[in-house]
Short mmCIF file of C-alpha atoms in Angstrom, two decimals:
data_model
loop_
_atom_site.label_atom_id
_atom_site.label_comp_id
_atom_site.label_asym_id
_atom_site.label_seq_id
_atom_site.Cartn_x
_atom_site.Cartn_y
_atom_site.Cartn_z
CA MET A 1 -30.23 4.08 42.87
CA THR A 2 -30.73 0.38 42.20
CA ARG A 3 -33.70 1.12 39.98
CA ALA A 4 -31.81 3.84 38.13
CA TRP A 5 -28.78 1.68 37.38
CA PRO A 6 -30.25 -0.17 34.33
CA TRP A 7 -31.38 3.13 32.82
CA LEU A 8 -27.97 4.73 33.40
CA THR A 9 -26.33 1.67 31.83
CA ALA A 10 -28.61 1.94 28.81
CA LEU A 11 -27.84 5.65 28.50
CA ALA A 12 -24.05 5.10 28.73
CA LEU A 13 -24.12 2.32 26.15
CA SER A 14 -26.33 4.42 23.88
CA LEU A 15 -23.94 7.37 24.04
CA ALA A 16 -21.02 5.04 23.31
CA LEU A 17 -22.87 3.73 20.28
CA VAL A 18 -23.63 7.30 19.10
CA VAL A 19 -19.92 8.17 19.18
CA ALA A 20 -19.00 4.83 17.59
CA PHE A 21 -21.30 5.44 14.62
CA ASN A 22 -20.21 9.06 14.11
CA GLN A 23 -16.51 8.20 14.73
CA PRO A 24 -14.93 11.62 15.40
CA ARG A 25 -11.32 11.74 14.18
CA SER A 26 -9.90 13.81 17.03
CA MET A 27 -10.64 15.01 20.56
CA ALA A 28 -11.51 18.42 19.10
CA GLU A 29 -14.10 16.84 16.83
CA LEU A 30 -15.50 14.94 19.81
CA GLY A 31 -16.71 18.29 21.14
CA SER A 32 -18.56 19.18 17.95
CA LEU A 33 -22.18 18.55 17.03
CA ALA A 34 -21.10 16.11 14.30
CA ALA A 35 -19.87 13.63 16.95
CA TRP A 36 -23.25 13.54 18.71
CA ARG A 37 -25.73 13.37 15.86
CA ILE A 38 -28.41 10.75 16.44
CA PRO A 39 -27.61 7.66 14.37
CA LEU A 40 -30.66 6.13 12.74
CA GLU A 41 -29.36 2.58 12.99
CA PRO A 42 -29.69 2.09 16.78
CA VAL A 43 -33.13 3.73 16.64
CA ALA A 44 -34.19 1.23 13.98
CA ALA A 45 -32.81 -1.58 16.16
CA LEU A 46 -34.74 -0.22 19.13
CA LEU A 47 -37.94 -0.28 17.10
CA LEU A 48 -37.23 -3.86 16.01
CA VAL A 49 -36.71 -4.96 19.62
CA ALA A 50 -39.93 -3.23 20.66
CA LEU A 51 -42.08 -4.68 17.90
CA LEU A 52 -40.56 -8.17 17.74
CA PRO A 53 -39.75 -9.45 21.23
CA GLY A 54 -37.55 -12.48 21.44
CA ARG A 55 -33.89 -13.38 21.70
CA ILE A 56 -33.46 -14.15 17.97
CA TRP A 57 -34.49 -10.65 16.93
CA ALA A 58 -32.30 -9.10 19.60
CA TRP A 59 -29.27 -11.08 18.39
CA LEU A 60 -30.04 -10.14 14.80
CA ALA A 61 -30.27 -6.45 15.70
CA ALA A 62 -26.98 -6.63 17.62
CA PHE A 63 -25.20 -8.44 14.78
CA VAL A 64 -26.34 -5.93 12.17
CA LEU A 65 -25.34 -2.97 14.37
CA GLY A 66 -21.91 -4.52 14.97
CA ALA A 67 -21.41 -5.22 11.26
CA MET A 68 -22.32 -1.64 10.40
CA LEU A 69 -19.78 -0.32 12.91
CA TRP A 70 -17.06 -2.62 11.54
CA LEU A 71 -17.74 -1.42 8.01
CA ARG A 72 -17.74 2.21 9.11
CA LEU A 73 -14.41 1.81 10.93
CA GLY A 74 -12.84 -0.07 8.01
CA ASP A 75 -13.90 2.64 5.60
CA GLN A 76 -12.34 5.33 7.78
CA LEU A 77 -9.04 3.46 8.16
CA VAL A 78 -8.65 2.60 4.48
CA TRP A 79 -9.46 6.15 3.39
CA GLN A 80 -6.97 7.66 5.82
CA TRP A 81 -4.17 5.20 5.07
CA MET A 82 -4.63 4.33 1.39
CA GLY A 83 -6.77 7.14 0.03
CA ARG A 84 -9.36 4.85 -1.53
CA PRO A 85 -12.72 3.28 -0.68
CA PHE A 86 -12.99 0.19 1.50
CA THR A 87 -14.50 -2.89 -0.16
CA ALA A 88 -15.09 -5.42 2.59
CA ILE A 89 -15.24 -8.64 0.56
CA PHE A 90 -11.73 -8.00 -0.81
CA ASP A 91 -10.08 -5.79 1.82
CA ILE A 92 -10.76 -7.73 5.02
CA PRO A 93 -7.72 -10.00 4.33
CA LEU A 94 -5.56 -6.84 4.56
CA GLY A 95 -6.45 -6.60 8.25
CA LEU A 96 -3.58 -8.85 9.32
CA SER A 97 -1.10 -6.69 7.38
CA LEU A 98 -2.42 -3.58 9.11
CA VAL A 99 -2.02 -5.26 12.50
CA GLU A 100 1.59 -6.21 11.67
CA ILE A 101 2.38 -2.63 10.67
CA GLY A 102 0.61 -1.39 13.80
CA PHE A 103 2.78 -3.55 16.05
CA ALA A 104 5.87 -2.09 14.37
CA ALA A 105 4.72 1.53 14.21
CA LEU A 106 2.63 1.97 17.37
CA GLY A 107 3.90 -0.76 19.65
CA TRP A 108 1.94 -3.76 20.86
CA PRO A 109 -0.02 -2.11 23.73
CA LEU A 110 -1.71 0.53 21.54
CA THR A 111 -2.18 -1.83 18.61
CA LEU A 112 -3.66 -4.49 20.88
CA GLY A 113 -5.97 -1.87 22.33
CA LEU A 114 -7.18 -0.89 18.85
CA VAL A 115 -7.71 -4.53 17.90
CA LEU A 116 -9.69 -5.13 21.08
CA ALA A 117 -11.70 -1.98 20.37
CA VAL A 118 -12.62 -3.39 16.99
CA PHE A 119 -13.66 -6.73 18.42
CA ILE A 120 -15.57 -5.16 21.29
CA VAL A 121 -17.95 -3.53 18.84
CA LEU A 122 -20.21 -6.57 18.62
CA PRO A 123 -20.34 -7.21 22.39
CA LEU A 124 -21.11 -3.51 22.86
CA ALA A 125 -24.02 -3.74 20.47
CA MET A 126 -25.23 -6.95 22.10
CA ALA A 127 -25.03 -5.45 25.59
CA LEU A 128 -26.95 -2.40 24.46
CA VAL A 129 -29.67 -4.45 22.82
CA TRP A 130 -29.93 -6.68 25.89
CA VAL A 131 -30.35 -3.67 28.16
CA TRP A 132 -32.84 -2.17 25.73
CA GLN A 133 -34.80 -5.38 25.69
CA ARG A 134 -35.03 -5.41 29.48
CA ARG A 135 -35.92 -1.73 29.74
CA VAL A 136 -38.01 -1.31 26.59
CA PHE A 137 -40.42 -4.05 27.55
CA ALA A 138 -40.83 -2.37 30.92
CA ALA A 139 -41.50 1.03 29.38
CA PRO A 140 -44.75 2.17 27.73
CA ARG A 141 -44.80 1.57 23.99
CA SER A 142 -45.63 5.23 23.54
CA VAL A 143 -42.15 6.17 24.80
CA VAL A 144 -40.46 3.96 22.21
CA PHE A 145 -42.69 5.04 19.35
CA GLY A 146 -42.31 8.67 20.40
CA LEU A 147 -38.51 8.39 20.22
CA VAL A 148 -38.71 6.75 16.82
CA ALA A 149 -41.14 9.39 15.56
CA LEU A 150 -38.93 12.21 16.86
CA THR A 151 -35.83 10.78 15.18
CA THR A 152 -37.73 10.28 11.93
CA ALA A 153 -38.92 13.89 12.02
CA LEU A 154 -35.38 15.16 12.65
CA PHE A 155 -34.08 13.05 9.78
CA ALA A 156 -36.76 14.52 7.48
CA VAL A 157 -35.75 18.03 8.52
CA ASP A 158 -32.10 17.16 7.84
CA ARG A 159 -33.00 16.16 4.30
CA LEU A 160 -34.34 19.70 3.75
CA GLN A 161 -30.90 21.06 4.77
CA ALA A 162 -32.58 23.93 6.55
CA MET A 163 -30.35 23.64 9.62
CA PRO A 164 -27.22 21.81 10.84
CA SER A 165 -27.74 18.06 10.61
CA LEU A 166 -28.92 16.42 13.83
CA THR A 167 -29.03 12.81 12.58
CA SER A 168 -26.70 10.47 10.73
CA ALA A 169 -27.10 7.26 8.76
CA TYR A 170 -23.49 6.14 8.30
CA GLY A 171 -24.32 2.50 8.96
CA PHE A 172 -27.07 2.32 6.37
CA ASP A 173 -24.84 4.25 3.98
CA GLN A 174 -22.10 1.67 4.50
CA LEU A 175 -24.40 -1.23 3.65
CA ARG A 176 -25.42 0.55 0.45
CA LEU A 177 -21.85 1.50 -0.42
CA GLN A 178 -20.54 -2.02 0.19
CA LEU A 179 -23.13 -3.47 -2.16
CA GLU A 180 -22.24 -0.89 -4.82
CA ARG A 181 -18.49 -1.33 -4.36
CA SER A 182 -18.72 -5.12 -4.39
CA GLN A 183 -20.61 -5.00 -7.67
CA ALA A 184 -18.13 -2.50 -9.08
CA ALA A 185 -15.22 -4.67 -7.92
CA LEU A 186 -16.59 -7.73 -9.67
CA GLU A 187 -17.10 -5.66 -12.81
CA ALA A 188 -13.52 -4.38 -12.45
CA ARG A 189 -12.23 -7.92 -12.79
CA GLN A 190 -14.06 -8.26 -16.09
CA VAL A 191 -12.77 -4.88 -17.25
CA TRP A 192 -9.22 -5.86 -16.33
CA HIS A 193 -9.52 -9.13 -18.22
CA ALA A 194 -10.85 -7.33 -21.30
CA ALA A 195 -8.08 -4.69 -21.17
CA HIS A 196 -5.44 -7.39 -20.79
CA ALA A 197 -6.67 -9.04 -23.98
CA VAL A 198 -5.71 -5.92 -25.97
CA ASP A 199 -1.91 -6.01 -25.97
CA PRO A 200 -0.01 -3.44 -28.08
CA VAL A 201 3.12 -5.61 -28.16
CA GLN A 202 1.54 -9.01 -28.79
CA ASP A 203 2.46 -9.05 -32.48
CA ILE A 204 6.21 -8.59 -31.96
CA PRO A 205 7.88 -11.87 -32.98
CA ASP A 206 10.31 -13.45 -30.55
CA GLU A 207 13.29 -12.88 -32.86
CA HIS A 208 12.62 -9.13 -32.67
CA LEU A 209 11.66 -9.01 -28.98
CA LEU A 210 13.84 -6.73 -26.84
CA THR A 211 16.79 -7.08 -29.20
CA GLY A 212 17.99 -3.65 -28.10
CA LEU A 213 18.67 -5.14 -24.66
CA GLU A 214 20.39 -8.28 -25.94
CA GLY A 215 23.42 -8.99 -23.81
CA LYS A 216 22.41 -6.37 -21.24
CA ASP A 217 21.41 -6.83 -17.62
CA VAL A 218 18.21 -4.98 -16.74
CA LEU A 219 17.56 -4.15 -13.09
CA LEU A 220 14.07 -2.95 -12.11
CA LEU A 221 14.29 -1.68 -8.54
CA TRP A 222 11.14 -0.61 -6.72
CA ILE A 223 11.61 2.09 -4.08
CA GLU A 224 9.06 1.78 -1.29
CA SER A 225 6.71 4.68 -0.43
CA VAL A 226 8.34 7.33 -2.64
CA GLY A 227 6.28 9.73 -4.73
CA ARG A 228 6.53 13.24 -6.07
CA THR A 229 6.08 14.82 -2.64
CA ALA A 230 9.44 13.36 -1.54
CA SER A 231 11.17 15.96 -3.73
CA THR A 232 8.63 18.79 -3.67
CA LEU A 233 7.45 19.15 -0.05
CA GLU A 234 9.35 20.03 3.10
CA PRO A 235 10.83 18.58 5.19
CA PHE A 236 11.65 15.95 2.54
CA LYS A 237 12.53 18.26 -0.36
CA GLY A 238 15.90 19.55 0.86
CA PRO A 239 17.50 16.20 1.78
CA MET A 240 16.03 14.51 -1.31
CA LEU A 241 17.34 17.08 -3.78
CA GLU A 242 20.76 17.00 -2.10
CA ARG A 243 20.86 13.21 -2.37
CA LEU A 244 19.83 13.24 -6.04
CA ALA A 245 22.46 15.88 -6.80
CA ALA A 246 25.16 13.82 -5.06
CA PHE A 247 23.96 10.70 -6.89
CA GLU A 248 24.20 12.49 -10.23
CA ALA A 249 27.66 13.87 -9.41
CA ASP A 250 28.92 10.31 -8.95
CA LEU A 251 27.84 9.21 -12.42
CA GLU A 252 30.04 11.18 -14.85
CA PRO A 253 33.42 10.05 -13.41
CA LEU A 254 32.19 6.46 -13.82
CA GLY A 255 31.11 6.98 -17.43
CA LEU A 256 27.44 6.66 -16.47
CA GLU A 257 24.45 8.79 -17.44
CA ALA A 258 20.90 9.14 -16.10
CA ALA A 259 17.45 10.29 -17.18
CA SER A 260 14.37 10.83 -15.02
CA GLY A 261 10.63 11.29 -15.35
CA TRP A 262 7.32 10.56 -13.66
CA LEU A 263 4.85 7.68 -13.70
CA VAL A 264 1.35 7.74 -12.19
CA SER A 265 0.79 4.93 -9.70
CA PRO A 266 -2.57 3.19 -9.19
CA THR A 267 -2.23 3.29 -5.40
CA ILE A 268 -1.13 5.49 -2.52
CA GLY A 269 -0.22 4.72 1.06
CA GLY A 270 0.26 0.98 0.55
CA GLN A 271 -0.52 -2.09 -1.55
CA SER A 272 2.69 -1.85 -3.57
CA TRP A 273 1.67 -5.00 -5.42
CA LEU A 274 -0.92 -2.98 -7.34
CA ALA A 275 1.86 -0.82 -8.80
CA HIS A 276 4.00 -3.89 -9.53
CA ALA A 277 1.11 -5.53 -11.38
CA THR A 278 0.23 -2.38 -13.33
CA LEU A 279 3.77 -1.86 -14.57
CA ALA A 280 4.36 -5.52 -15.38
CA SER A 281 1.08 -6.12 -17.21
CA GLY A 282 0.44 -2.72 -18.76
CA VAL A 283 -3.13 -2.83 -17.39
CA TRP A 284 -4.42 -0.47 -14.70
CA THR A 285 -4.62 -2.57 -11.51
CA ALA A 286 -6.02 -0.38 -8.76
CA ASP A 287 -7.89 -2.77 -6.47
CA GLN A 288 -7.78 -6.28 -5.04
CA PRO A 289 -10.28 -7.80 -7.52
CA SER A 290 -8.19 -6.57 -10.45
CA HIS A 291 -5.05 -7.88 -8.79
CA ARG A 292 -6.58 -11.31 -8.32
CA GLN A 293 -7.49 -11.32 -11.98
CA TYR A 294 -3.92 -10.28 -12.79
CA LEU A 295 -2.48 -13.19 -10.83
CA GLN A 296 -4.70 -15.57 -12.77
CA ASP A 297 -4.09 -14.06 -16.22
CA ALA A 298 -0.41 -13.08 -16.00
CA ARG A 299 1.08 -14.62 -19.13
CA THR A 300 2.76 -11.73 -20.95
CA ASP A 301 4.27 -9.66 -18.14
CA LEU A 302 7.61 -7.95 -18.58
CA ALA A 303 9.23 -10.99 -16.97
CA HIS A 304 7.59 -13.32 -19.52
CA LEU A 305 8.77 -11.10 -22.36
CA PHE A 306 12.35 -10.91 -21.07
CA ALA A 307 12.36 -14.69 -20.66
CA ARG A 308 11.27 -15.10 -24.28
CA ALA A 309 14.07 -12.72 -25.27
CA GLY A 310 16.67 -14.94 -23.60
CA HIS A 311 17.15 -13.24 -20.22
CA LYS A 312 17.21 -15.07 -16.93
CA THR A 313 14.30 -13.61 -14.98
CA VAL A 314 14.82 -13.14 -11.23
CA LEU A 315 12.50 -11.75 -8.56
CA GLY A 316 13.68 -10.42 -5.18
CA MET A 317 10.93 -9.96 -2.55
CA PRO A 318 12.50 -9.66 0.91
CA ALA A 319 9.16 -8.76 2.53
CA ILE A 320 7.44 -12.03 1.63
CA VAL A 321 7.66 -14.32 4.65
CA SER A 322 5.05 -16.95 3.77
CA PRO A 323 4.35 -19.18 0.75
CA TRP A 324 3.14 -17.36 -2.36
CA PRO A 325 2.16 -19.96 -4.97
CA GLU A 326 0.97 -17.30 -7.45
CA VAL A 327 4.60 -16.46 -8.18
CA TYR A 328 4.67 -19.42 -10.57
CA ASN A 329 2.43 -17.46 -12.96
CA LEU A 330 4.54 -14.31 -13.10
CA GLY A 331 7.26 -15.38 -15.54
CA PHE A 332 10.23 -15.58 -13.18
CA GLU A 333 12.73 -18.40 -13.43
CA THR A 334 14.15 -17.79 -9.96
CA TRP A 335 12.80 -15.94 -6.96
CA TYR A 336 14.04 -14.98 -3.53
CA PHE A 337 11.71 -14.48 -0.56
CA ALA A 338 12.77 -13.43 2.95
CA ASP A 339 14.15 -16.85 3.93
CA ASP A 340 16.10 -17.26 0.67
CA PHE A 341 18.57 -14.39 1.09
CA GLY A 342 20.72 -16.05 3.75
CA TYR A 343 20.38 -13.01 6.00
CA GLN A 344 21.78 -13.54 9.50
CA GLY A 345 21.23 -10.05 10.84
CA PRO A 346 18.30 -8.75 12.90
CA PRO A 347 15.02 -7.54 11.42
CA LEU A 348 14.60 -3.78 11.61
CA GLU A 349 11.08 -3.64 13.03
CA TRP A 350 8.76 -4.55 10.09
CA VAL A 351 11.65 -4.54 7.61
CA THR A 352 13.07 -8.05 7.31
CA MET A 353 16.50 -6.90 6.10
CA PRO A 354 18.11 -3.64 4.94
CA ASP A 355 18.02 -2.77 1.25
CA GLN A 356 21.78 -2.85 0.95
CA TYR A 357 21.90 -6.48 2.04
CA THR A 358 19.06 -7.38 -0.35
CA LEU A 359 21.02 -6.01 -3.31
CA TRP A 360 24.31 -7.47 -2.07
CA ALA A 361 22.85 -10.98 -1.81
CA LEU A 362 21.22 -10.79 -5.25
CA GLU A 363 24.33 -9.42 -6.93
CA ASN A 364 26.41 -12.24 -5.45
CA ALA A 365 23.89 -14.90 -6.43
CA GLU A 366 22.96 -13.71 -9.92
CA ARG A 367 25.56 -11.29 -11.34
CA SER A 368 28.90 -12.24 -9.81
CA GLU A 369 30.11 -14.00 -12.97
CA PRO A 370 31.20 -11.96 -16.02
CA LEU A 371 28.35 -11.32 -18.44
CA ALA A 372 30.16 -13.21 -21.18
CA GLU A 373 29.96 -16.39 -19.05
CA ARG A 374 26.25 -16.29 -18.21
CA ARG A 375 22.87 -15.26 -19.53
CA PRO A 376 21.85 -11.62 -19.14
CA VAL A 377 19.57 -11.05 -16.17
CA TYR A 378 16.23 -9.29 -15.79
CA LEU A 379 16.16 -8.65 -12.05
CA GLN A 380 13.09 -7.15 -10.35
CA VAL A 381 13.48 -6.22 -6.68
CA ALA A 382 11.10 -4.66 -4.16
CA LEU A 383 13.22 -2.62 -1.75
CA ILE A 384 11.62 -2.12 1.66
CA SER A 385 13.81 -0.01 3.96
CA SER A 386 11.61 3.05 3.39
CA HIS A 387 8.51 1.12 4.49
CA ALA A 388 6.72 2.08 7.69
CA PRO A 389 7.60 2.42 10.53
CA PHE A 390 10.70 4.26 9.09
CA THR A 391 12.87 3.43 12.07
CA PRO A 392 15.54 2.51 13.11
CA ASP A 393 18.15 4.24 10.96
CA ILE A 394 21.33 2.39 10.04
CA PRO A 395 24.29 3.55 7.93
CA VAL A 396 25.25 2.24 4.50
CA VAL A 397 28.16 -0.18 4.90
CA GLU A 398 31.34 0.47 2.93
CA PRO A 399 32.94 -1.49 1.40
CA TRP A 400 30.11 -3.85 0.61
CA GLU A 401 32.20 -6.94 1.35
CA ARG A 402 31.81 -6.12 5.05
CA LEU A 403 28.14 -7.06 4.78
CA GLY A 404 28.98 -10.76 4.57
CA ASP A 405 25.92 -12.72 5.68
CA GLY A 406 24.34 -9.65 7.28
CA SER A 407 25.54 -10.41 10.80
CA ILE A 408 27.26 -7.01 10.87
CA VAL A 409 23.84 -5.36 11.13
CA HIS A 410 23.71 -6.54 14.75
CA ASP A 411 26.60 -4.20 15.51
CA LEU A 412 25.56 -1.19 13.42
CA PRO A 413 24.31 1.91 15.26
CA LYS A 414 20.52 2.06 15.20
CA ASP A 415 19.16 5.56 15.62
CA GLY A 416 15.74 7.12 15.22
CA GLY A 417 13.95 5.88 18.33
CA LEU A 418 11.20 3.39 18.97
CA PRO A 419 8.34 3.28 16.46
CA ARG A 420 5.70 4.25 19.03
CA ASP A 421 7.74 7.36 19.91
CA VAL A 422 8.31 8.22 16.26
CA TRP A 423 4.62 7.92 15.36
CA ARG A 424 3.44 9.82 18.42
CA ASP A 425 4.85 13.13 17.13
CA HIS A 426 4.05 14.25 13.58
CA ASP A 427 7.27 16.20 12.97
CA THR A 428 9.33 13.29 14.25
CA LEU A 429 7.44 10.95 11.93
CA LEU A 430 8.12 13.15 8.89
CA ALA A 431 11.82 13.34 9.74
CA ALA A 432 12.00 9.55 10.16
CA TYR A 433 10.34 8.99 6.79
CA SER A 434 12.78 11.41 5.14
CA ARG A 435 15.77 9.58 6.63
CA SER A 436 14.49 6.17 5.53
CA VAL A 437 14.06 7.39 1.95
CA ASP A 438 17.53 8.92 2.03
CA TYR A 439 18.98 5.60 3.20
CA THR A 440 17.46 3.75 0.24
CA TYR A 441 18.68 6.35 -2.25
CA GLU A 442 22.15 6.35 -0.68
CA THR A 443 22.14 2.55 -1.00
CA LEU A 444 21.19 2.85 -4.69
CA GLN A 445 23.88 5.49 -5.18
CA SER A 446 26.50 3.20 -3.67
CA HIS A 447 25.14 0.24 -5.64
CA THR A 448 25.44 2.19 -8.89
CA ARG A 449 29.04 3.17 -8.13
CA ARG A 450 29.88 -0.48 -7.55
CA TYR A 451 27.80 -2.30 -10.17
CA GLY A 452 26.83 0.25 -12.82
CA ASN A 453 28.38 -0.15 -16.29
CA ALA A 454 27.67 0.00 -20.01
CA ASP A 455 26.12 -3.48 -19.98
CA THR A 456 23.57 -2.68 -17.29
CA LEU A 457 20.34 -0.69 -17.49
CA THR A 458 19.14 0.18 -14.00
CA ILE A 459 15.55 1.38 -13.65
CA MET A 460 14.56 2.78 -10.24
CA ILE A 461 10.85 3.50 -9.63
CA GLY A 462 8.84 4.70 -6.65
CA ASP A 463 5.86 2.44 -6.04
CA HIS A 464 3.47 4.96 -4.48
CA GLU A 465 3.16 8.00 -2.25
CA PRO A 466 3.32 7.35 1.49
CA ALA A 467 0.16 7.55 3.59
CA SER A 468 -1.59 10.91 3.50
CA ARG A 469 -0.57 11.52 7.12
CA ILE A 470 2.96 11.86 5.76
CA SER A 471 2.45 13.27 2.27
CA GLY A 472 -0.35 15.60 3.35
CA THR A 473 -2.47 14.66 0.34
CA SER A 474 -4.55 11.84 -1.05
CA ASP A 475 -4.60 13.31 -4.56
CA GLU A 476 -0.96 13.04 -5.66
CA ARG A 477 -0.11 9.75 -7.38
CA ALA A 478 2.96 10.57 -9.47
CA VAL A 479 6.15 8.69 -8.58
CA PRO A 480 9.73 9.26 -9.78
CA ILE A 481 11.48 6.99 -12.25
CA HIS A 482 15.24 7.13 -12.83
CA VAL A 483 17.19 5.18 -15.44
CA VAL A 484 20.99 4.82 -15.33
CA SER A 485 23.46 3.19 -17.73
CA GLY A 486 26.94 3.54 -19.14
CA ASP A 487 25.56 3.02 -22.65
CA PRO A 488 24.02 6.24 -24.04
CA ALA A 489 22.04 4.18 -26.56
CA LEU A 490 20.08 2.63 -23.68
CA LEU A 491 19.09 6.04 -22.34
CA GLN A 492 18.17 7.68 -25.63
CA PRO A 493 14.70 6.10 -25.91
CA PHE A 494 13.84 7.49 -22.48
CA LEU A 495 15.01 10.96 -23.47
CA ASP A 496 12.98 10.70 -26.66
CA TRP A 497 9.99 9.76 -24.50
CA GLY A 498 10.31 13.06 -22.62
CA PHE A 499 12.53 12.20 -19.69
CA THR A 500 15.01 14.89 -18.64
CA PRO A 501 18.75 14.23 -18.26
CA GLY A 502 20.01 13.59 -14.75
CA MET A 503 18.68 12.07 -11.55
CA THR A 504 16.19 14.79 -10.65
CA PRO A 505 12.80 14.73 -12.40
CA THR A 506 11.35 18.21 -12.84
CA GLU A 507 8.10 19.83 -13.92
CA ALA A 508 9.42 19.59 -17.48
CA SER A 509 9.90 15.83 -17.21
CA ALA A 510 7.35 13.65 -18.97
CA GLU A 511 4.60 12.07 -16.89
CA TYR A 512 2.79 8.92 -18.01
CA PRO A 513 0.34 6.47 -16.46
CA MET A 514 2.24 3.46 -15.17
CA THR A 515 0.38 1.35 -17.74
CA GLU A 516 2.38 3.05 -20.52
CA PHE A 517 5.78 1.86 -19.35
CA ARG A 518 5.56 -1.75 -20.51
CA PRO A 519 4.54 -1.01 -24.12
CA PHE A 520 7.08 1.84 -24.29
CA LEU A 521 9.98 -0.29 -23.06
CA VAL A 522 9.13 -3.27 -25.26
CA GLN A 523 8.50 -1.24 -28.41
CA ALA A 524 11.53 1.03 -27.89
CA PHE A 525 13.93 -1.90 -27.58
CA SER A 526 12.37 -4.37 -30.01
CA GLY A 527 12.87 -4.76 -33.74
CA PRO A 528 15.32 -6.23 -36.20
CA PRO A 529 18.74 -6.47 -34.51
CA ALA A 530 20.40 -4.25 -37.10
CA VAL A 531 17.98 -1.45 -36.16
CA THR A 532 17.91 -1.73 -32.38
CA ASN A 533 21.64 -2.35 -32.02
#
């Protein structure tokens, strides 16, 4: 038994590495042939250890195997969560954000286990190579070369596609894909820069810029994780359509009107900042390299243009909890991050503060004085209550004055369960997501009743679809956009653009890439004052 132990250890570690490279997505898949195909990468490492004895080569083989596994795992996670390829040189910094969401959604024990599993990849590879080194040198070279020859033959047969595949090369594929994606990402930065240089509104003189919104407050409110599926798929469809109908019913008695349509977002499942950048710049910003270029080149965003037109530009970002020096480039005169709202209530898992408090604090700080006594405001806010983990649920507070400094949230009922319980059951997760979206829309409905008027244009936009685990698709990218005002002249350009009246966008509503919104808004509301007013 003592003599057999090293071989059993090598076999166990080898099987673990086989599963790690194939990465089955479920227990059912673990029982399929696909989970047990022979990965070429460990076989290549085995050959290296056999031909080049020495600790340096063993460490090199272990490091490369570990790196391949990390890349493979990252690719799987990013595809499942965000519906796009994983580019390591730009996406690795997102790892901390994923861990934060994991703590909120899955609880710290499971998240910690996943993190440890990721970091154990390299020690696993090192242990395997060490055992191989001890055993391989003791075994006849013919055994090693025979195994390599057999695997090579199986791989050649697989290429003929004459039978179910018995080998895999996911690790080598990842190295190739990462090189290709890194090159494409660097090229994307150049493409973004070139597209940004072609601006359809650059020739509008300042005296004609956004004159149709002179003396009007413009509120651009981003709704987190809301796309078309929120109003077309069950179990979201029913509650969403009821909420939109109730929202619309509130408008007419207040002298308000609405129009709705669709925009196509550059992202799904996360990275809201890509949608923010695309809308603000008018340039498709679908990856981290493009976004970095955007942060460097942002000089004519919507905020810059509103500032040139005489508006006070304000940014509300309650999810930002650390310094963000790039904000100085984005054209905002004033900004509010998590610590700037004066919130004295509790965080709601990942969510730093409820959407209602975010809007309450900004209204008090920036729009409490009559419009005649201050500059008009362009206010951009990223609402976050419908962000994962979608629990707990709290009610909208009426009247809003009860919100005070947010301390009341300590005493509000908090339903919905713990995140780890919500995310454990798929139906429970879908219901929690639906309730979180309804809370944000109810907050916006109440906000419109309180603050909507003829001197305010409110634009509400979904940033992206939720993760495909919730939406059921990685193909849908359309998000709703609703505009509300008490001045019909402010809505008419949207109706002319193909939006449909009311709060519910339909199949007949116009759908445009998010890049089209900036030039549309600026051109529709710019011109000689006698024309636009």
